[in-house]
Short mmCIF file of C-alpha atoms and ligand atoms in Angstrom, two decimals:
data_model
loop_
_atom_site.label_atom_id
_atom_site.label_comp_id
_atom_site.label_asym_id
_atom_site.label_seq_id
_atom_site.Cartn_x
_atom_site.Cartn_y
_atom_site.Cartn_z
CA MET A 26 -8.65 10.80 -11.01
CA ARG A 27 -9.57 11.26 -7.37
CA THR A 28 -12.75 13.24 -6.75
CA PRO A 29 -12.00 15.88 -4.12
CA ILE A 30 -13.98 15.57 -0.91
CA ILE A 31 -14.81 18.41 1.44
CA ALA A 32 -16.47 17.32 4.69
CA GLY A 33 -17.84 19.49 7.46
CA ASN A 34 -17.57 18.15 10.99
CA TRP A 35 -20.21 19.98 13.00
CA LYS A 36 -19.00 18.41 16.28
CA LEU A 37 -21.30 19.12 19.26
CA ASN A 38 -23.15 21.97 17.54
CA LYS A 39 -26.52 22.63 15.88
CA THR A 40 -29.95 21.63 17.09
CA ILE A 41 -32.26 20.01 14.53
CA HIS A 42 -33.71 23.40 13.63
CA GLU A 43 -30.23 24.95 13.27
CA ALA A 44 -28.99 22.01 11.20
CA VAL A 45 -31.89 22.34 8.76
CA ALA A 46 -31.32 26.09 8.43
CA LEU A 47 -27.59 25.59 7.76
CA ILE A 48 -28.31 22.91 5.16
CA ALA A 49 -30.86 25.14 3.42
CA SER A 50 -28.35 28.01 3.13
CA LEU A 51 -25.55 25.72 2.03
CA ARG A 52 -27.67 24.04 -0.64
CA CYS A 53 -28.38 27.40 -2.26
CA MET A 54 -24.70 28.32 -2.26
CA VAL A 55 -23.20 25.08 -3.64
CA ASP A 56 -26.01 23.97 -5.87
CA GLY A 57 -23.94 24.13 -9.06
CA VAL A 58 -20.85 22.34 -7.69
CA SER A 59 -20.50 18.97 -9.36
CA ASN A 60 -16.76 18.20 -9.22
CA VAL A 61 -16.47 18.00 -5.45
CA GLU A 62 -18.00 15.49 -3.07
CA ILE A 63 -19.58 17.55 -0.30
CA VAL A 64 -20.34 15.97 3.07
CA VAL A 65 -21.78 17.26 6.34
CA ALA A 66 -21.62 15.50 9.71
CA PRO A 67 -24.32 16.68 12.13
CA VAL A 68 -24.87 15.28 15.64
CA PHE A 69 -26.77 11.96 15.86
CA THR A 70 -30.03 13.62 16.89
CA ALA A 71 -30.10 15.76 13.75
CA LEU A 72 -29.24 13.00 11.26
CA ALA A 73 -32.77 11.96 10.29
CA THR A 74 -34.04 15.48 9.68
CA SER A 75 -30.77 16.43 7.95
CA ALA A 76 -31.20 13.47 5.59
CA GLU A 77 -34.62 14.83 4.61
CA ALA A 78 -33.24 18.34 4.16
CA LEU A 79 -30.43 17.01 1.93
CA ALA A 80 -32.66 14.83 -0.27
CA GLY A 81 -32.21 15.34 -4.00
CA GLY A 82 -29.15 17.57 -3.62
CA ASN A 83 -25.38 17.28 -4.01
CA ILE A 84 -24.48 17.13 -0.30
CA ARG A 85 -24.03 13.78 1.43
CA LEU A 86 -24.55 12.83 5.06
CA ALA A 87 -21.98 11.58 7.58
CA ALA A 88 -22.06 10.62 11.24
CA GLN A 89 -19.33 11.70 13.64
CA ASP A 90 -18.82 8.24 15.15
CA VAL A 91 -20.16 4.69 15.06
CA PHE A 92 -20.00 1.48 17.10
CA TRP A 93 -18.89 -1.82 15.57
CA GLU A 94 -21.70 -4.17 16.65
CA ASP A 95 -24.99 -4.37 14.72
CA ASN A 96 -27.16 -4.44 17.85
CA GLY A 97 -27.25 -5.76 21.41
CA ALA A 98 -26.65 -4.62 24.97
CA PHE A 99 -24.43 -1.60 24.22
CA THR A 100 -26.19 1.32 25.86
CA GLY A 101 -25.67 4.63 24.13
CA GLU A 102 -24.11 3.26 20.95
CA VAL A 103 -25.24 3.53 17.32
CA SER A 104 -24.43 0.83 14.73
CA PRO A 105 -23.34 1.14 11.09
CA ARG A 106 -26.61 -0.47 10.04
CA MET A 107 -28.54 2.24 11.88
CA LEU A 108 -26.46 4.96 10.24
CA LYS A 109 -27.17 3.53 6.79
CA ASP A 110 -30.82 3.29 7.77
CA VAL A 111 -30.97 7.00 8.62
CA GLY A 112 -29.30 7.99 5.33
CA CYS A 113 -25.59 8.28 6.08
CA ASP A 114 -23.03 7.46 3.39
CA TYR A 115 -19.95 8.36 5.45
CA VAL A 116 -18.75 8.18 9.02
CA ILE A 117 -15.86 9.97 10.71
CA ILE A 118 -13.79 7.51 12.76
CA GLY A 119 -10.96 8.11 15.22
CA HIS A 120 -11.16 11.90 15.41
CA SER A 121 -8.49 13.21 17.77
CA GLU A 122 -11.19 14.51 20.13
CA ARG A 123 -12.53 10.97 20.47
CA ARG A 124 -9.03 9.62 21.03
CA GLN A 125 -8.26 12.37 23.56
CA TYR A 126 -11.52 12.67 25.53
CA PHE A 127 -13.15 9.27 25.07
CA GLY A 128 -10.21 6.89 25.12
CA GLU A 129 -10.61 5.72 21.53
CA THR A 130 -7.79 3.37 20.54
CA ASN A 131 -6.41 2.21 17.20
CA GLU A 132 -8.09 -1.15 17.85
CA ASN A 133 -11.48 0.52 18.34
CA VAL A 134 -10.90 2.51 15.16
CA ASN A 135 -10.10 -0.65 13.19
CA CYS A 136 -13.25 -2.44 14.44
CA LYS A 137 -15.37 0.59 13.51
CA VAL A 138 -13.76 0.86 10.06
CA LYS A 139 -14.36 -2.82 9.27
CA ALA A 140 -17.94 -2.72 10.54
CA SER A 141 -18.63 0.41 8.48
CA HIS A 142 -17.36 -1.22 5.30
CA ALA A 143 -19.46 -4.30 6.03
CA HIS A 144 -22.54 -2.07 5.87
CA GLY A 145 -21.51 0.10 2.92
CA LEU A 146 -20.57 3.17 4.92
CA ILE A 147 -17.44 5.03 3.80
CA PRO A 148 -15.11 5.60 6.75
CA ILE A 149 -13.15 8.84 7.09
CA ILE A 150 -10.25 7.74 9.31
CA CYS A 151 -8.51 10.53 11.22
CA THR A 152 -4.78 10.45 11.88
CA GLY A 153 -2.41 13.09 13.24
CA GLU A 154 0.19 14.03 15.77
CA SER A 155 0.04 16.36 18.79
CA LEU A 156 2.32 19.39 19.06
CA GLU A 157 4.47 17.58 21.58
CA GLN A 158 4.85 14.63 19.20
CA ARG A 159 5.72 16.91 16.27
CA GLU A 160 8.31 18.76 18.33
CA ALA A 161 9.82 15.45 19.40
CA GLY A 162 10.18 14.48 15.72
CA ARG A 163 7.55 11.75 16.04
CA THR A 164 5.06 12.91 13.38
CA GLU A 165 5.87 10.10 10.95
CA ALA A 166 5.74 7.40 13.65
CA VAL A 167 2.41 8.61 15.05
CA VAL A 168 0.71 8.96 11.68
CA LYS A 169 2.04 5.55 10.64
CA ASP A 170 0.71 4.01 13.85
CA HIS A 171 -2.76 5.54 13.39
CA LEU A 172 -2.90 4.65 9.72
CA LEU A 173 -1.56 1.09 9.70
CA ASN A 174 -3.57 0.00 12.73
CA GLY A 175 -6.69 1.80 11.50
CA ILE A 176 -6.71 0.14 8.08
CA ALA A 177 -5.41 -3.30 9.15
CA GLY A 178 -7.14 -6.14 7.34
CA LEU A 179 -8.87 -4.03 4.67
CA SER A 180 -8.98 -5.39 1.13
CA ALA A 181 -7.71 -3.28 -1.77
CA ALA A 182 -11.31 -2.46 -2.76
CA GLN A 183 -12.06 -1.36 0.82
CA ILE A 184 -9.02 0.89 1.14
CA ILE A 185 -9.88 2.54 -2.18
CA SER A 186 -13.28 3.44 -0.75
CA THR A 187 -11.83 4.69 2.52
CA VAL A 188 -10.96 8.34 3.09
CA ILE A 189 -7.90 9.14 5.20
CA ALA A 190 -7.80 12.48 7.01
CA TYR A 191 -4.49 13.93 8.15
CA GLU A 192 -5.38 16.21 11.04
CA PRO A 193 -2.47 17.49 13.09
CA VAL A 194 -3.94 17.92 16.57
CA TRP A 195 -2.10 21.23 17.06
CA ALA A 196 -3.99 22.66 14.08
CA ILE A 197 -7.50 21.61 15.12
CA GLY A 198 -9.60 24.50 16.34
CA THR A 199 -6.50 26.61 16.97
CA GLY A 200 -6.48 28.87 13.92
CA ARG A 201 -2.96 27.59 13.22
CA ASN A 202 -3.10 25.44 10.09
CA ALA A 203 -0.28 23.26 8.80
CA THR A 204 1.54 24.96 5.94
CA PRO A 205 0.83 23.51 2.49
CA ASP A 206 4.35 21.98 2.54
CA GLN A 207 3.83 20.39 5.96
CA ALA A 208 0.50 18.95 4.83
CA GLN A 209 1.93 17.67 1.53
CA GLU A 210 4.84 15.98 3.31
CA VAL A 211 2.55 13.92 5.55
CA HIS A 212 0.01 13.22 2.79
CA ALA A 213 2.81 11.87 0.59
CA LEU A 214 3.94 9.70 3.50
CA ILE A 215 0.41 8.32 3.94
CA ARG A 216 0.16 7.54 0.23
CA SER A 217 3.53 5.80 0.20
CA LEU A 218 2.59 3.70 3.26
CA ILE A 219 -0.60 2.62 1.49
CA SER A 220 1.43 1.85 -1.63
CA ASP A 221 3.82 -0.33 0.41
CA ILE A 222 0.92 -2.45 1.68
CA TYR A 223 -1.20 -2.55 -1.49
CA SER A 224 0.31 -1.06 -4.68
CA ASP A 225 1.01 2.28 -6.35
CA ASP A 226 -2.13 1.86 -8.37
CA VAL A 227 -4.28 1.37 -5.27
CA ALA A 228 -2.57 4.20 -3.35
CA LEU A 229 -3.20 6.62 -6.20
CA LYS A 230 -6.95 5.99 -5.86
CA VAL A 231 -7.18 6.70 -2.11
CA ARG A 232 -8.36 10.15 -1.08
CA ILE A 233 -6.43 11.91 1.67
CA GLN A 234 -8.01 14.97 3.26
CA TYR A 235 -6.25 17.63 5.28
CA GLY A 236 -7.95 18.92 8.43
CA GLY A 237 -6.93 21.58 10.93
CA SER A 238 -8.03 25.23 10.76
CA VAL A 239 -8.95 25.10 7.08
CA LYS A 240 -10.51 28.48 6.23
CA PRO A 241 -11.57 30.21 3.00
CA ASP A 242 -8.25 32.08 2.86
CA ASN A 243 -5.93 29.06 3.21
CA ALA A 244 -8.00 26.35 1.49
CA GLY A 245 -6.77 27.11 -2.04
CA ALA A 246 -3.07 26.73 -1.18
CA LEU A 247 -3.61 23.54 0.83
CA LEU A 248 -5.81 21.98 -1.86
CA ALA A 249 -3.26 22.84 -4.55
CA GLN A 250 -0.84 20.26 -3.10
CA PRO A 251 -0.61 17.11 -5.22
CA ASP A 252 -1.52 14.68 -2.44
CA VAL A 253 -4.19 16.81 -0.75
CA ASP A 254 -7.52 15.54 -2.07
CA GLY A 255 -9.86 17.57 0.06
CA ALA A 256 -10.46 18.90 3.54
CA LEU A 257 -12.08 17.88 6.78
CA VAL A 258 -13.37 21.16 8.13
CA GLY A 259 -14.49 21.87 11.69
CA THR A 260 -15.16 25.47 12.73
CA ALA A 261 -15.42 26.95 9.23
CA SER A 262 -18.14 24.42 8.34
CA TRP A 263 -20.52 25.74 10.98
CA ASP A 264 -21.22 28.77 8.82
CA ALA A 265 -22.71 28.28 5.34
CA GLU A 266 -20.81 31.14 3.73
CA SER A 267 -17.33 30.09 4.88
CA PHE A 268 -17.95 26.40 4.18
CA ALA A 269 -19.27 27.24 0.70
CA GLN A 270 -16.15 29.29 -0.01
CA ILE A 271 -13.95 26.30 0.89
CA ILE A 272 -16.05 24.04 -1.35
CA LYS A 273 -15.67 26.53 -4.21
CA ALA A 274 -11.92 26.71 -3.60
CA ALA A 275 -11.85 22.92 -4.07
CA ASP A 276 -13.99 23.17 -7.18
CA ASN A 277 -11.43 25.62 -8.64
CA ALA A 278 -8.36 23.68 -7.49
CA PHE A 279 -9.14 20.39 -9.21
C1 PEP B 307 -11.78 19.01 12.96
O1 PEP B 307 -12.25 19.00 14.08
O2 PEP B 307 -11.80 17.97 12.27
C2 PEP B 307 -11.19 20.25 12.46
C3 PEP B 307 -10.41 20.16 11.44
O3 PEP B 307 -11.52 21.39 13.14
P1 PEP B 307 -11.09 22.89 12.73
O4 PEP B 307 -11.38 23.06 11.27
O5 PEP B 307 -11.94 23.77 13.59
O6 PEP B 307 -9.64 23.02 13.03
#
């Protein structure tokens, strides 16, 4: 079966000192959780110290972005090789904030996904429609566009070790989460699109996270949906207590 995955996207928050303090609190709270993959994604500057603070525990490290080249004249970028070197196992790619504020395209996402796999990093690929797109009935088309372009060219083994996040943009940081039915509908769509390209067997192994205002009080119902295999959590992951409650909700749901 699919191991549930709960990832915390810290976005542009937490100094090194704050990151270490948050990790220390979280480690105490989720120490006994063994059925859920737990991931945190600090800012680049806190990755090295976070890796040390996470050593020997059950929480894994992610970066919030990556570039696709190994090295060279690309000022300001960080490569997959460097992320592996600092201790990352995962990387978030194509978050809606990167698409919206930094001009990230599906093509960029695909290059980053392939480069990450080439270096043994697990990509968490974000997909999701804006409110305007949902209201125009374009949810399916937008998610399909993000997904199919993002995963283009991946082998079956690579897609199985890729995490897909469905994150409706209207639910991110707004306090307005998708209902469990809305989430399930899109997650089932994502799984059937993967099945069309690969096979049912492959699609059943791919983990699909929901993201968008996941909180301790709505996590259980979202995670109870058959195609929801975890959560990508923003705001509620910046506090150890609320993130731990979501992790425990996942531990109980699966
Ligand atoms: C996110 O940014 O990926 C996210 C889901 O944020 P929030 O939980 O704050 O909606």
